[in-house]
Amino acid sequence: MATFDPVIVIDGKGHLSGRLASTVAKQLLMGQKIVVVRCEAINISGEFFRAKLNYQAFLRKQTRFNAWRGGPWHYRQPSKIFWRTIRGMIPHKTPRGAAAMARLKTFEGIPPPYDRKKRVVVPQALRVLRLKPGRKYCSVGRLGREFGWKYGDVVERLEERRKVKSKAYYERKKVAVRQLAQAREKAGGGEVGERLAEFGY
C-alpha cells in the first residue's frame, strides 16, 4: 500500500482483527479509501469463550441516564464490530479522524460491485503468518451470532451463489486467455510482427 489507489478492496478472511485494523487505520489517516469485505471471517486470537466474556463485559458498559439516547451502541453485525475496532484507533472526534472514517466501508460477504474487483490481503495481519500453529482463535461472525446477529445464514447463502458465478466467470476467462495466446502465436510471424517487435509490441 505504498502508493494510492482509488479504492483498495481487502478480503478480511483469515486476518487477525487487531492487526488488520491497525494497518487499515493508518492508511485511512493517510488518505486512502478502503473497503473491507467478508468481515464475518475475520479472526480473533484466543479461544471463543474468552472473546465472549470480553464482549459481555463490553455490553454491560452503558450510560447511567438513558441508554437508548446516550449510547454507547453495541453492534452485533461483524462488519460494524470491525468498523468500531478501527474507529478506536482513529481520533474520530476531530475533522481529520471523521474524514478518515468516511473513507472506510465494511461489509459481510462480498456484495456488488466489489465481487468484480480485485481483492488483496495484508500479509502482516494474516493469521497463518502471525499466530503460532496450534493456538486457539475464533471468528467475528461467530461472536456476532452469539450476541444476536441474525443474518449469518443469509450471508452464507448469498456467498454460495456468488462463488458459483465467480467460478463460471473464471472458466470463461481462462478460455478467452488461451484463445488470445493462440491468436497471438498465429499472427506473431511475418514482416508485420518483426516491425511491431522493433517498437516494443
Tab-separated table of N, CA, C and O in Angstrom, residues 10-136:
chain	number	residue	atom	x	y	z
A	10	ILE	N	-10.062	-5.029	0.502
A	10	ILE	CA	-9.354	-6.035	1.298
A	10	ILE	C	-10.301	-7.172	1.627
A	10	ILE	O	-11.420	-6.944	2.110
A	11	ASP	N	-9.862	-8.400	1.346
A	11	ASP	CA	-10.627	-9.590	1.733
A	11	ASP	C	-10.258	-9.928	3.179
A	11	ASP	O	-9.134	-10.332	3.464
A	12	GLY	N	-11.196	-9.750	4.094
A	12	GLY	CA	-10.901	-9.907	5.514
A	12	GLY	C	-10.702	-11.339	5.975
A	12	GLY	O	-10.223	-11.563	7.089
A	13	LYS	N	-11.056	-12.315	5.155
A	13	LYS	CA	-10.996	-13.710	5.604
A	13	LYS	C	-9.576	-14.102	6.009
A	13	LYS	O	-8.623	-13.887	5.265
A	14	GLY	N	-9.446	-14.692	7.210
A	14	GLY	CA	-8.153	-15.198	7.653
A	14	GLY	C	-7.222	-14.161	8.259
A	14	GLY	O	-6.079	-14.480	8.571
A	15	HIS	N	-7.683	-12.924	8.429
A	15	HIS	CA	-6.856	-11.894	9.053
A	15	HIS	C	-7.159	-11.805	10.544
A	15	HIS	O	-8.272	-12.081	10.982
A	16	LEU	N	-6.166	-11.389	11.314
A	16	LEU	CA	-6.378	-11.119	12.738
A	16	LEU	C	-6.944	-9.710	12.891
A	16	LEU	O	-6.415	-8.755	12.302
A	17	SER	N	-7.991	-9.591	13.676
A	17	SER	CA	-8.773	-8.358	13.751
A	17	SER	C	-7.927	-7.138	14.105
A	17	SER	O	-7.938	-6.131	13.393
A	18	GLY	N	-7.184	-7.192	15.207
A	18	GLY	CA	-6.430	-6.024	15.663
A	18	GLY	C	-5.321	-5.627	14.713
A	18	GLY	O	-5.104	-4.429	14.460
A	19	ARG	N	-4.616	-6.601	14.177
A	19	ARG	CA	-3.505	-6.303	13.260
A	19	ARG	C	-4.024	-5.683	11.962
A	19	ARG	O	-3.437	-4.738	11.425
A	20	LEU	N	-5.128	-6.237	11.456
A	20	LEU	CA	-5.702	-5.669	10.233
A	20	LEU	C	-6.249	-4.266	10.494
A	20	LEU	O	-6.040	-3.352	9.694
A	21	ALA	N	-6.899	-4.090	11.645
A	21	ALA	CA	-7.488	-2.791	11.966
A	21	ALA	C	-6.423	-1.706	12.074
A	21	ALA	O	-6.626	-0.579	11.604
A	22	SER	N	-5.276	-2.017	12.683
A	22	SER	CA	-4.228	-1.003	12.837
A	22	SER	C	-3.649	-0.595	11.481
A	22	SER	O	-3.390	0.590	11.238
A	23	THR	N	-3.486	-1.570	10.575
A	23	THR	CA	-2.971	-1.255	9.238
A	23	THR	C	-3.974	-0.406	8.462
A	23	THR	O	-3.608	0.583	7.816
A	24	VAL	N	-5.254	-0.795	8.531
A	24	VAL	CA	-6.301	-0.051	7.825
A	24	VAL	C	-6.420	1.362	8.385
A	24	VAL	O	-6.537	2.332	7.623
A	25	ALA	N	-6.365	1.515	9.717
A	25	ALA	CA	-6.495	2.833	10.339
A	25	ALA	C	-5.391	3.779	9.863
A	25	ALA	O	-5.639	4.951	9.557
A	26	LYS	N	-4.172	3.271	9.790
A	26	LYS	CA	-3.047	4.102	9.342
A	26	LYS	C	-3.246	4.570	7.904
A	26	LYS	O	-3.008	5.740	7.571
A	27	GLN	N	-3.694	3.656	7.047
A	27	GLN	CA	-3.901	4.011	5.644
A	27	GLN	C	-5.044	5.015	5.478
A	27	GLN	O	-4.980	5.910	4.639
A	28	LEU	N	-6.099	4.855	6.283
A	28	LEU	CA	-7.215	5.803	6.221
A	28	LEU	C	-6.765	7.207	6.597
A	28	LEU	O	-7.146	8.191	5.953
A	29	LEU	N	-5.931	7.312	7.630
A	29	LEU	CA	-5.439	8.623	8.065
A	29	LEU	C	-4.517	9.256	7.027
A	29	LEU	O	-4.384	10.483	6.967
A	30	MET	N	-3.901	8.406	6.204
A	30	MET	CA	-3.027	8.917	5.142
A	30	MET	C	-3.809	9.310	3.884
A	30	MET	O	-3.236	9.816	2.925
A	31	GLY	N	-5.126	9.011	3.877
A	31	GLY	CA	-5.954	9.458	2.752
A	31	GLY	C	-6.421	8.368	1.817
A	31	GLY	O	-7.075	8.665	0.812
A	32	GLN	N	-6.137	7.111	2.110
A	32	GLN	CA	-6.514	6.012	1.231
A	32	GLN	C	-7.957	5.573	1.493
A	32	GLN	O	-8.365	5.435	2.644
A	33	LYS	N	-8.735	5.356	0.428
A	33	LYS	CA	-10.079	4.791	0.572
A	33	LYS	C	-9.977	3.267	0.629
A	33	LYS	O	-9.290	2.667	-0.211
A	34	ILE	N	-10.649	2.665	1.597
A	34	ILE	CA	-10.529	1.219	1.817
A	34	ILE	C	-11.910	0.604	2.003
A	34	ILE	O	-12.766	1.175	2.693
A	35	VAL	N	-12.105	-0.561	1.372
A	35	VAL	CA	-13.314	-1.367	1.564
A	35	VAL	C	-12.868	-2.726	2.099
A	35	VAL	O	-11.991	-3.360	1.513
A	36	VAL	N	-13.451	-3.159	3.207
A	36	VAL	CA	-13.129	-4.469	3.786
A	36	VAL	C	-14.350	-5.365	3.617
A	36	VAL	O	-15.437	-5.036	4.102
A	37	VAL	N	-14.178	-6.480	2.897
A	37	VAL	CA	-15.280	-7.422	2.675
A	37	VAL	C	-15.030	-8.715	3.463
A	37	VAL	O	-13.924	-8.947	3.953
A	38	ARG	N	-16.062	-9.517	3.591
A	38	ARG	CA	-16.030	-10.776	4.352
A	38	ARG	C	-15.574	-10.562	5.797
A	38	ARG	O	-14.731	-11.285	6.327
A	39	CYS	N	-16.169	-9.562	6.445
A	39	CYS	CA	-15.799	-9.252	7.838
A	39	CYS	C	-16.186	-10.380	8.791
A	39	CYS	O	-15.602	-10.497	9.872
A	40	GLU	N	-17.168	-11.184	8.408
A	40	GLU	CA	-17.579	-12.276	9.304
A	40	GLU	C	-16.506	-13.345	9.428
A	40	GLU	O	-16.530	-14.152	10.366
A	41	ALA	N	-15.538	-13.377	8.494
A	41	ALA	CA	-14.477	-14.384	8.523
A	41	ALA	C	-13.175	-13.851	9.120
A	41	ALA	O	-12.155	-14.541	9.102
A	42	ILE	N	-13.181	-12.623	9.656
A	42	ILE	CA	-12.006	-12.089	10.347
A	42	ILE	C	-11.832	-12.849	11.665
A	42	ILE	O	-12.813	-13.183	12.332
A	43	ASN	N	-10.598	-13.139	12.016
A	43	ASN	CA	-10.308	-13.939	13.212
A	43	ASN	C	-9.911	-13.073	14.400
A	43	ASN	O	-9.401	-11.963	14.246
A	44	ILE	N	-10.156	-13.620	15.593
A	44	ILE	CA	-9.696	-13.030	16.846
A	44	ILE	C	-8.837	-14.079	17.533
A	44	ILE	O	-9.266	-15.232	17.667
A	45	SER	N	-7.629	-13.726	17.954
A	45	SER	CA	-6.773	-14.701	18.626
A	45	SER	C	-7.326	-14.995	20.011
A	45	SER	O	-7.963	-14.147	20.645
A	46	GLY	N	-7.083	-16.208	20.501
A	46	GLY	CA	-7.631	-16.631	21.789
A	46	GLY	C	-8.894	-17.441	21.590
A	46	GLY	O	-9.562	-17.342	20.555
A	47	GLU	N	-9.238	-18.247	22.586
A	47	GLU	CA	-10.397	-19.120	22.435
A	47	GLU	C	-11.696	-18.314	22.450
A	47	GLU	O	-11.746	-17.181	22.943
A	48	PHE	N	-12.745	-18.922	21.937
A	48	PHE	CA	-14.025	-18.230	21.779
A	48	PHE	C	-14.605	-17.805	23.130
A	48	PHE	O	-15.166	-16.720	23.254
A	49	PHE	N	-14.449	-18.640	24.142
A	49	PHE	CA	-15.027	-18.334	25.451
A	49	PHE	C	-14.457	-17.032	26.005
A	49	PHE	O	-15.179	-16.221	26.597
A	50	ARG	N	-13.167	-16.811	25.794
A	50	ARG	CA	-12.517	-15.583	26.264
A	50	ARG	C	-13.051	-14.359	25.523
A	50	ARG	O	-13.348	-13.324	26.136
A	51	ALA	N	-13.205	-14.487	24.207
A	51	ALA	CA	-13.744	-13.376	23.425
A	51	ALA	C	-15.186	-13.070	23.826
A	51	ALA	O	-15.603	-11.906	23.891
A	52	LYS	N	-15.918	-14.138	24.135
A	52	LYS	CA	-17.315	-13.969	24.555
A	52	LYS	C	-17.403	-13.213	25.891
A	52	LYS	O	-18.225	-12.303	26.049
A	53	LEU	N	-16.542	-13.567	26.837
A	53	LEU	CA	-16.532	-12.870	28.125
A	53	LEU	C	-16.177	-11.394	27.950
A	53	LEU	O	-16.769	-10.519	28.593
A	54	ASN	N	-15.197	-11.123	27.083
A	54	ASN	CA	-14.800	-9.739	26.833
A	54	ASN	C	-15.959	-8.928	26.247
A	54	ASN	O	-16.186	-7.772	26.636
A	55	TYR	N	-16.698	-9.542	25.320
A	55	TYR	CA	-17.793	-8.820	24.683
A	55	TYR	C	-18.962	-8.644	25.651
A	55	TYR	O	-19.652	-7.628	25.621
A	56	GLN	N	-19.183	-9.632	26.515
A	56	GLN	CA	-20.229	-9.489	27.539
A	56	GLN	C	-19.909	-8.326	28.479
A	56	GLN	O	-20.798	-7.553	28.858
A	57	ALA	N	-18.627	-8.207	28.846
A	57	ALA	CA	-18.216	-7.081	29.697
A	57	ALA	C	-18.428	-5.756	28.966
A	57	ALA	O	-18.840	-4.755	29.572
A	58	PHE	N	-18.180	-5.738	27.670
A	58	PHE	CA	-18.388	-4.535	26.863
A	58	PHE	C	-19.874	-4.177	26.801
A	58	PHE	O	-20.248	-3.002	26.872
A	59	LEU	N	-20.746	-5.196	26.703
A	59	LEU	CA	-22.188	-4.949	26.629
A	59	LEU	C	-22.726	-4.307	27.911
A	59	LEU	O	-23.740	-3.606	27.884
A	60	ARG	N	-22.072	-4.560	29.034
A	60	ARG	CA	-22.539	-4.008	30.304
A	60	ARG	C	-22.200	-2.524	30.457
A	60	ARG	O	-22.720	-1.868	31.354
A	61	LYS	N	-21.355	-2.002	29.602
A	61	LYS	CA	-20.976	-0.590	29.688
A	61	LYS	C	-22.046	0.257	29.000
A	61	LYS	O	-22.212	0.179	27.777
A	62	GLN	N	-22.765	1.044	29.784
A	62	GLN	CA	-23.766	1.924	29.204
A	62	GLN	C	-23.913	3.171	30.060
A	62	GLN	O	-23.448	3.231	31.193
A	63	THR	N	-24.566	4.155	29.490
A	63	THR	CA	-24.755	5.405	30.207
A	63	THR	C	-25.730	5.224	31.365
A	63	THR	O	-26.581	4.341	31.338
A	64	ARG	N	-25.610	6.073	32.389
A	64	ARG	CA	-26.433	5.917	33.586
A	64	ARG	C	-27.822	6.522	33.423
A	64	ARG	O	-28.744	6.159	34.125
A	65	PHE	N	-27.976	7.477	32.498
A	65	PHE	CA	-29.259	8.191	32.479
A	65	PHE	C	-30.236	7.638	31.443
A	65	PHE	O	-31.382	7.372	31.761
A	66	ASN	N	-29.840	7.427	30.204
A	66	ASN	CA	-30.770	6.923	29.188
A	66	ASN	C	-29.972	6.212	28.098
A	66	ASN	O	-29.437	6.846	27.198
A	67	ALA	N	-29.922	4.878	28.185
A	67	ALA	CA	-29.094	4.107	27.259
A	67	ALA	C	-29.593	4.215	25.824
A	67	ALA	O	-28.816	4.119	24.876
A	68	TRP	N	-30.905	4.393	25.642
A	68	TRP	CA	-31.449	4.485	24.282
A	68	TRP	C	-30.996	5.773	23.600
A	68	TRP	O	-30.851	5.820	22.385
A	69	ARG	N	-30.779	6.823	24.412
A	69	ARG	CA	-30.427	8.106	23.820
A	69	ARG	C	-28.923	8.349	23.829
A	69	ARG	O	-28.374	8.911	22.884
A	70	GLY	N	-28.256	7.914	24.863
A	70	GLY	CA	-26.866	8.313	25.037
A	70	GLY	C	-25.828	7.290	24.609
A	70	GLY	O	-24.641	7.596	24.572
A	71	GLY	N	-26.234	6.043	24.317
A	71	GLY	CA	-25.248	5.037	23.941
A	71	GLY	C	-24.492	4.541	25.164
A	71	GLY	O	-24.963	4.724	26.289
A	72	PRO	N	-23.341	3.938	25.039
A	72	PRO	CA	-22.700	3.570	23.775
A	72	PRO	C	-23.458	2.458	23.054
A	72	PRO	O	-24.154	1.672	23.681
A	73	TRP	N	-23.318	2.418	21.731
A	73	TRP	CA	-24.039	1.441	20.926
A	73	TRP	C	-23.181	0.195	20.768
A	73	TRP	O	-22.022	0.263	20.374
A	74	HIS	N	-23.776	-0.942	21.050
A	74	HIS	CA	-23.064	-2.225	20.974
A	74	HIS	C	-23.525	-2.965	19.720
A	74	HIS	O	-24.637	-3.511	19.701
A	75	TYR	N	-22.676	-2.961	18.720
A	75	TYR	CA	-23.063	-3.559	17.441
A	75	TYR	C	-22.950	-5.073	17.480
A	75	TYR	O	-22.077	-5.631	18.152
A	76	ARG	N	-23.831	-5.728	16.718
A	76	ARG	CA	-23.794	-7.192	16.607
A	76	ARG	C	-23.304	-7.654	15.235
A	76	ARG	O	-22.826	-8.768	15.106
A	77	GLN	N	-23.461	-6.810	14.203
A	77	GLN	CA	-23.008	-7.210	12.872
A	77	GLN	C	-21.483	-7.274	12.840
A	77	GLN	O	-20.823	-6.346	13.326
A	78	PRO	N	-20.905	-8.335	12.275
A	78	PRO	CA	-19.435	-8.417	12.196
A	78	PRO	C	-18.794	-7.210	11.518
A	78	PRO	O	-17.743	-6.744	11.944
A	79	SER	N	-19.449	-6.686	10.484
A	79	SER	CA	-18.870	-5.530	9.787
A	79	SER	C	-18.809	-4.309	10.701
A	79	SER	O	-17.843	-3.549	10.681
A	80	LYS	N	-19.843	-4.134	11.535
A	80	LYS	CA	-19.854	-2.990	12.439
A	80	LYS	C	-18.938	-3.204	13.647
A	80	LYS	O	-18.374	-2.246	14.173
A	81	ILE	N	-18.774	-4.461	14.070
A	81	ILE	CA	-17.815	-4.756	15.153
A	81	ILE	C	-16.409	-4.375	14.695
A	81	ILE	O	-15.646	-3.723	15.420
A	82	PHE	N	-16.071	-4.783	13.467
A	82	PHE	CA	-14.745	-4.457	12.937
A	82	PHE	C	-14.613	-2.949	12.685
A	82	PHE	O	-13.558	-2.357	12.933
A	83	TRP	N	-15.687	-2.322	12.207
A	83	TRP	CA	-15.686	-0.877	11.971
A	83	TRP	C	-15.392	-0.139	13.268
A	83	TRP	O	-14.603	0.802	13.292
A	84	ARG	N	-15.994	-0.598	14.359
A	84	ARG	CA	-15.769	0.063	15.645
A	84	ARG	C	-14.351	-0.184	16.153
A	84	ARG	O	-13.759	0.671	16.820
A	85	THR	N	-13.789	-1.363	15.860
A	85	THR	CA	-12.393	-1.634	16.227
A	85	THR	C	-11.461	-0.623	15.567
A	85	THR	O	-10.548	-0.094	16.207
A	86	ILE	N	-11.715	-0.349	14.287
A	86	ILE	CA	-10.903	0.637	13.569
A	86	ILE	C	-11.122	2.035	14.148
A	86	ILE	O	-10.176	2.805	14.325
A	87	ARG	N	-12.379	2.347	14.461
A	87	ARG	CA	-12.698	3.669	14.994
A	87	ARG	C	-11.935	3.960	16.291
A	87	ARG	O	-11.535	5.094	16.553
A	88	GLY	N	-11.709	2.911	17.084
A	88	GLY	CA	-10.960	3.083	18.323
A	88	GLY	C	-9.497	3.420	18.108
A	88	GLY	O	-8.811	3.863	19.039
A	89	MET	N	-8.997	3.217	16.887
A	89	MET	CA	-7.601	3.511	16.568
A	89	MET	C	-7.450	4.840	15.822
A	89	MET	O	-6.353	5.167	15.352
A	90	ILE	N	-8.557	5.585	15.711
A	90	ILE	CA	-8.562	6.839	14.949
A	90	ILE	C	-9.144	7.950	15.831
A	90	ILE	O	-10.108	7.702	16.559
A	91	PRO	N	-8.588	9.138	15.779
A	91	PRO	CA	-9.179	10.264	16.533
A	91	PRO	C	-10.473	10.732	15.862
A	91	PRO	O	-10.523	11.805	15.243
A	92	HIS	N	-11.536	9.932	15.992
A	92	HIS	CA	-12.723	10.106	15.152
A	92	HIS	C	-13.556	11.333	15.510
A	92	HIS	O	-14.477	11.689	14.772
A	93	LYS	N	-13.245	12.008	16.632
A	93	LYS	CA	-14.000	13.206	17.002
A	93	LYS	C	-13.384	14.480	16.433
A	93	LYS	O	-13.921	15.568	16.633
A	94	THR	N	-12.264	14.353	15.749
A	94	THR	CA	-11.645	15.505	15.089
A	94	THR	C	-12.040	15.505	13.610
A	94	THR	O	-12.428	14.468	13.074
A	95	PRO	N	-11.960	16.640	12.930
A	95	PRO	CA	-12.280	16.653	11.486
A	95	PRO	C	-11.424	15.680	10.675
A	95	PRO	O	-11.919	15.035	9.756
A	96	ARG	N	-10.141	15.583	11.023
A	96	ARG	CA	-9.252	14.663	10.306
A	96	ARG	C	-9.694	13.213	10.496
A	96	ARG	O	-9.738	12.428	9.545
A	97	GLY	N	-10.044	12.849	11.738
A	97	GLY	CA	-10.482	11.489	12.011
A	97	GLY	C	-11.823	11.174	11.391
A	97	GLY	O	-12.037	10.075	10.871
A	98	ALA	N	-12.756	12.146	11.411
A	98	ALA	CA	-14.069	11.943	10.793
A	98	ALA	C	-13.928	11.737	9.284
A	98	ALA	O	-14.618	10.898	8.689
A	99	ALA	N	-13.002	12.493	8.663
A	99	ALA	CA	-12.758	12.326	7.219
A	99	ALA	C	-12.158	10.952	6.935
A	99	ALA	O	-12.483	10.319	5.925
A	100	ALA	N	-11.294	10.475	7.828
A	100	ALA	CA	-10.696	9.141	7.659
A	100	ALA	C	-11.768	8.059	7.748
A	100	ALA	O	-11.785	7.119	6.948
A	101	MET	N	-12.683	8.171	8.727
A	101	MET	CA	-13.746	7.176	8.869
A	101	MET	C	-14.701	7.188	7.680
A	101	MET	O	-15.271	6.165	7.322
A	102	ALA	N	-14.869	8.359	7.051
A	102	ALA	CA	-15.730	8.452	5.868
A	102	ALA	C	-15.130	7.710	4.677
A	102	ALA	O	-15.856	7.349	3.742
A	103	ARG	N	-13.819	7.457	4.714
A	103	ARG	CA	-13.157	6.739	3.619
A	103	ARG	C	-13.229	5.223	3.790
A	103	ARG	O	-12.716	4.486	2.947
A	104	LEU	N	-13.859	4.742	4.862
A	104	LEU	CA	-13.910	3.311	5.164
A	104	LEU	C	-15.302	2.745	4.913
A	104	LEU	O	-16.312	3.361	5.262
A	105	LYS	N	-15.336	1.536	4.311
A	105	LYS	CA	-16.585	0.775	4.189
A	105	LYS	C	-16.302	-0.664	4.598
A	105	LYS	O	-15.246	-1.218	4.247
A	106	THR	N	-17.230	-1.269	5.327
A	106	THR	CA	-17.076	-2.666	5.745
A	106	THR	C	-18.358	-3.420	5.411
A	106	THR	O	-19.458	-2.874	5.533
A	107	PHE	N	-18.198	-4.694	4.993
A	107	PHE	CA	-19.343	-5.498	4.574
A	107	PHE	C	-19.196	-6.939	5.045
A	107	PHE	O	-18.078	-7.453	5.153
A	108	GLU	N	-20.338	-7.591	5.282
A	108	GLU	CA	-20.347	-9.057	5.385
A	108	GLU	C	-20.477	-9.612	3.967
A	108	GLU	O	-21.213	-9.058	3.148
A	109	GLY	N	-19.803	-10.710	3.710
A	109	GLY	CA	-19.827	-11.256	2.355
A	109	GLY	C	-19.124	-10.315	1.389
A	109	GLY	O	-18.375	-9.412	1.790
A	110	ILE	N	-19.377	-10.529	0.083
A	110	ILE	CA	-18.783	-9.666	-0.944
A	110	ILE	C	-19.918	-9.172	-1.834
A	110	ILE	O	-20.268	-9.823	-2.824
A	111	PRO	N	-20.534	-8.035	-1.494
A	111	PRO	CA	-21.672	-7.556	-2.287
A	111	PRO	C	-21.207	-6.897	-3.579
A	111	PRO	O	-20.038	-6.504	-3.706
A	112	PRO	N	-22.102	-6.768	-4.580
A	112	PRO	CA	-21.762	-5.986	-5.770
A	112	PRO	C	-21.534	-4.532	-5.358
A	112	PRO	O	-22.174	-4.066	-4.404
A	113	PRO	N	-20.660	-3.761	-6.014
A	113	PRO	CA	-19.857	-4.141	-7.179
A	113	PRO	C	-18.498	-4.735	-6.822
A	113	PRO	O	-17.660	-4.948	-7.691
A	114	TYR	N	-18.251	-5.004	-5.531
A	114	TYR	CA	-16.910	-5.429	-5.102
A	114	TYR	C	-16.622	-6.888	-5.442
A	114	TYR	O	-15.476	-7.314	-5.360
A	115	ASP	N	-17.664	-7.652	-5.848
A	115	ASP	CA	-17.421	-9.037	-6.257
A	115	ASP	C	-16.697	-9.113	-7.596
A	115	ASP	O	-16.148	-10.151	-7.953
A	116	ARG	N	-16.674	-7.984	-8.333
A	116	ARG	CA	-15.985	-7.959	-9.634
A	116	ARG	C	-14.667	-7.185	-9.585
A	116	ARG	O	-14.069	-6.933	-10.619
A	117	LYS	N	-14.240	-6.809	-8.386
A	117	LYS	CA	-12.999	-6.048	-8.261
A	117	LYS	C	-11.904	-6.893	-7.625
A	117	LYS	O	-12.187	-7.840	-6.884
A	118	LYS	N	-10.682	-6.526	-7.919
A	118	LYS	CA	-9.543	-7.260	-7.371
A	118	LYS	C	-9.474	-7.063	-5.858
A	118	LYS	O	-9.555	-5.939	-5.366
A	119	ARG	N	-9.321	-8.169	-5.134
A	119	ARG	CA	-9.233	-8.122	-3.680
A	119	ARG	C	-7.807	-8.455	-3.255
A	119	ARG	O	-7.155	-9.300	-3.852
A	120	VAL	N	-7.354	-7.817	-2.200
A	120	VAL	CA	-5.984	-8.008	-1.718
A	120	VAL	C	-6.023	-8.479	-0.266
A	120	VAL	O	-7.061	-8.418	0.401
A	121	VAL	N	-4.885	-8.973	0.203
A	121	VAL	CA	-4.723	-9.343	1.606
A	121	VAL	C	-3.609	-8.489	2.211
A	121	VAL	O	-2.850	-7.839	1.490
A	122	VAL	N	-3.528	-8.492	3.536
A	122	VAL	CA	-2.480	-7.753	4.250
A	122	VAL	C	-1.589	-8.785	4.925
A	122	VAL	O	-1.964	-9.361	5.952
A	123	PRO	N	-0.406	-9.086	4.354
A	123	PRO	CA	0.414	-10.192	4.868
A	123	PRO	C	0.770	-10.061	6.345
A	123	PRO	O	0.792	-11.065	7.066
A	124	GLN	N	1.028	-8.837	6.825
A	124	GLN	CA	1.431	-8.679	8.228
A	124	GLN	C	0.281	-8.903	9.205
A	124	GLN	O	0.491	-8.895	10.413
A	125	ALA	N	-0.943	-9.119	8.668
A	125	ALA	CA	-2.094	-9.361	9.541
A	125	ALA	C	-2.694	-10.754	9.360
A	125	ALA	O	-3.670	-11.090	10.024
A	126	LEU	N	-2.114	-11.573	8.489
A	126	LEU	CA	-2.679	-12.901	8.232
A	126	LEU	C	-2.446	-13.830	9.422
A	126	LEU	O	-1.342	-13.895	9.968
A	127	ARG	N	-3.490	-14.564	9.782
A	127	ARG	CA	-3.402	-15.452	10.946
A	127	ARG	C	-2.367	-16.561	10.727
A	127	ARG	O	-1.619	-16.890	11.652
A	128	VAL	N	-2.299	-17.112	9.516
A	128	VAL	CA	-1.375	-18.222	9.278
A	128	VAL	C	0.079	-17.792	9.392
A	128	VAL	O	0.960	-18.625	9.631
A	129	LEU	N	0.331	-16.481	9.226
A	129	LEU	CA	1.704	-15.977	9.317
A	129	LEU	C	2.033	-15.409	10.701
A	129	LEU	O	3.197	-15.372	11.093
A	130	ARG	N	1.020	-14.957	11.430
A	130	ARG	CA	1.278	-14.252	12.684
A	130	ARG	C	0.953	-15.055	13.939
A	130	ARG	O	1.481	-14.765	15.003
A	131	LEU	N	0.072	-16.052	13.826
A	131	LEU	CA	-0.338	-16.810	15.003
A	131	LEU	C	0.388	-18.144	15.024
A	131	LEU	O	0.456	-18.835	14.003
A	132	LYS	N	0.933	-18.519	16.175
A	132	LYS	CA	1.675	-19.767	16.297
A	132	LYS	C	0.749	-20.952	16.031
A	132	LYS	O	-0.387	-20.973	16.530
A	133	PRO	N	1.184	-21.938	15.233
A	133	PRO	CA	0.331	-23.107	14.965
A	133	PRO	C	-0.108	-23.798	16.259
A	133	PRO	O	0.673	-23.963	17.184
A	134	GLY	N	-1.379	-24.153	16.306
A	134	GLY	CA	-1.917	-24.795	17.492
A	134	GLY	C	-2.603	-23.844	18.454
A	134	GLY	O	-3.331	-24.280	19.348
A	135	ARG	N	-2.392	-22.536	18.281
A	135	ARG	CA	-3.064	-21.571	19.148
A	135	ARG	C	-4.545	-21.472	18.788
A	135	ARG	O	-4.918	-21.624	17.628
A	136	LYS	N	-5.350	-21.172	19.782
A	136	LYS	CA	-6.789	-21.097	19.541
A	136	LYS	C	-7.165	-19.728	18.979
A	136	LYS	O	-6.513	-18.726	19.248
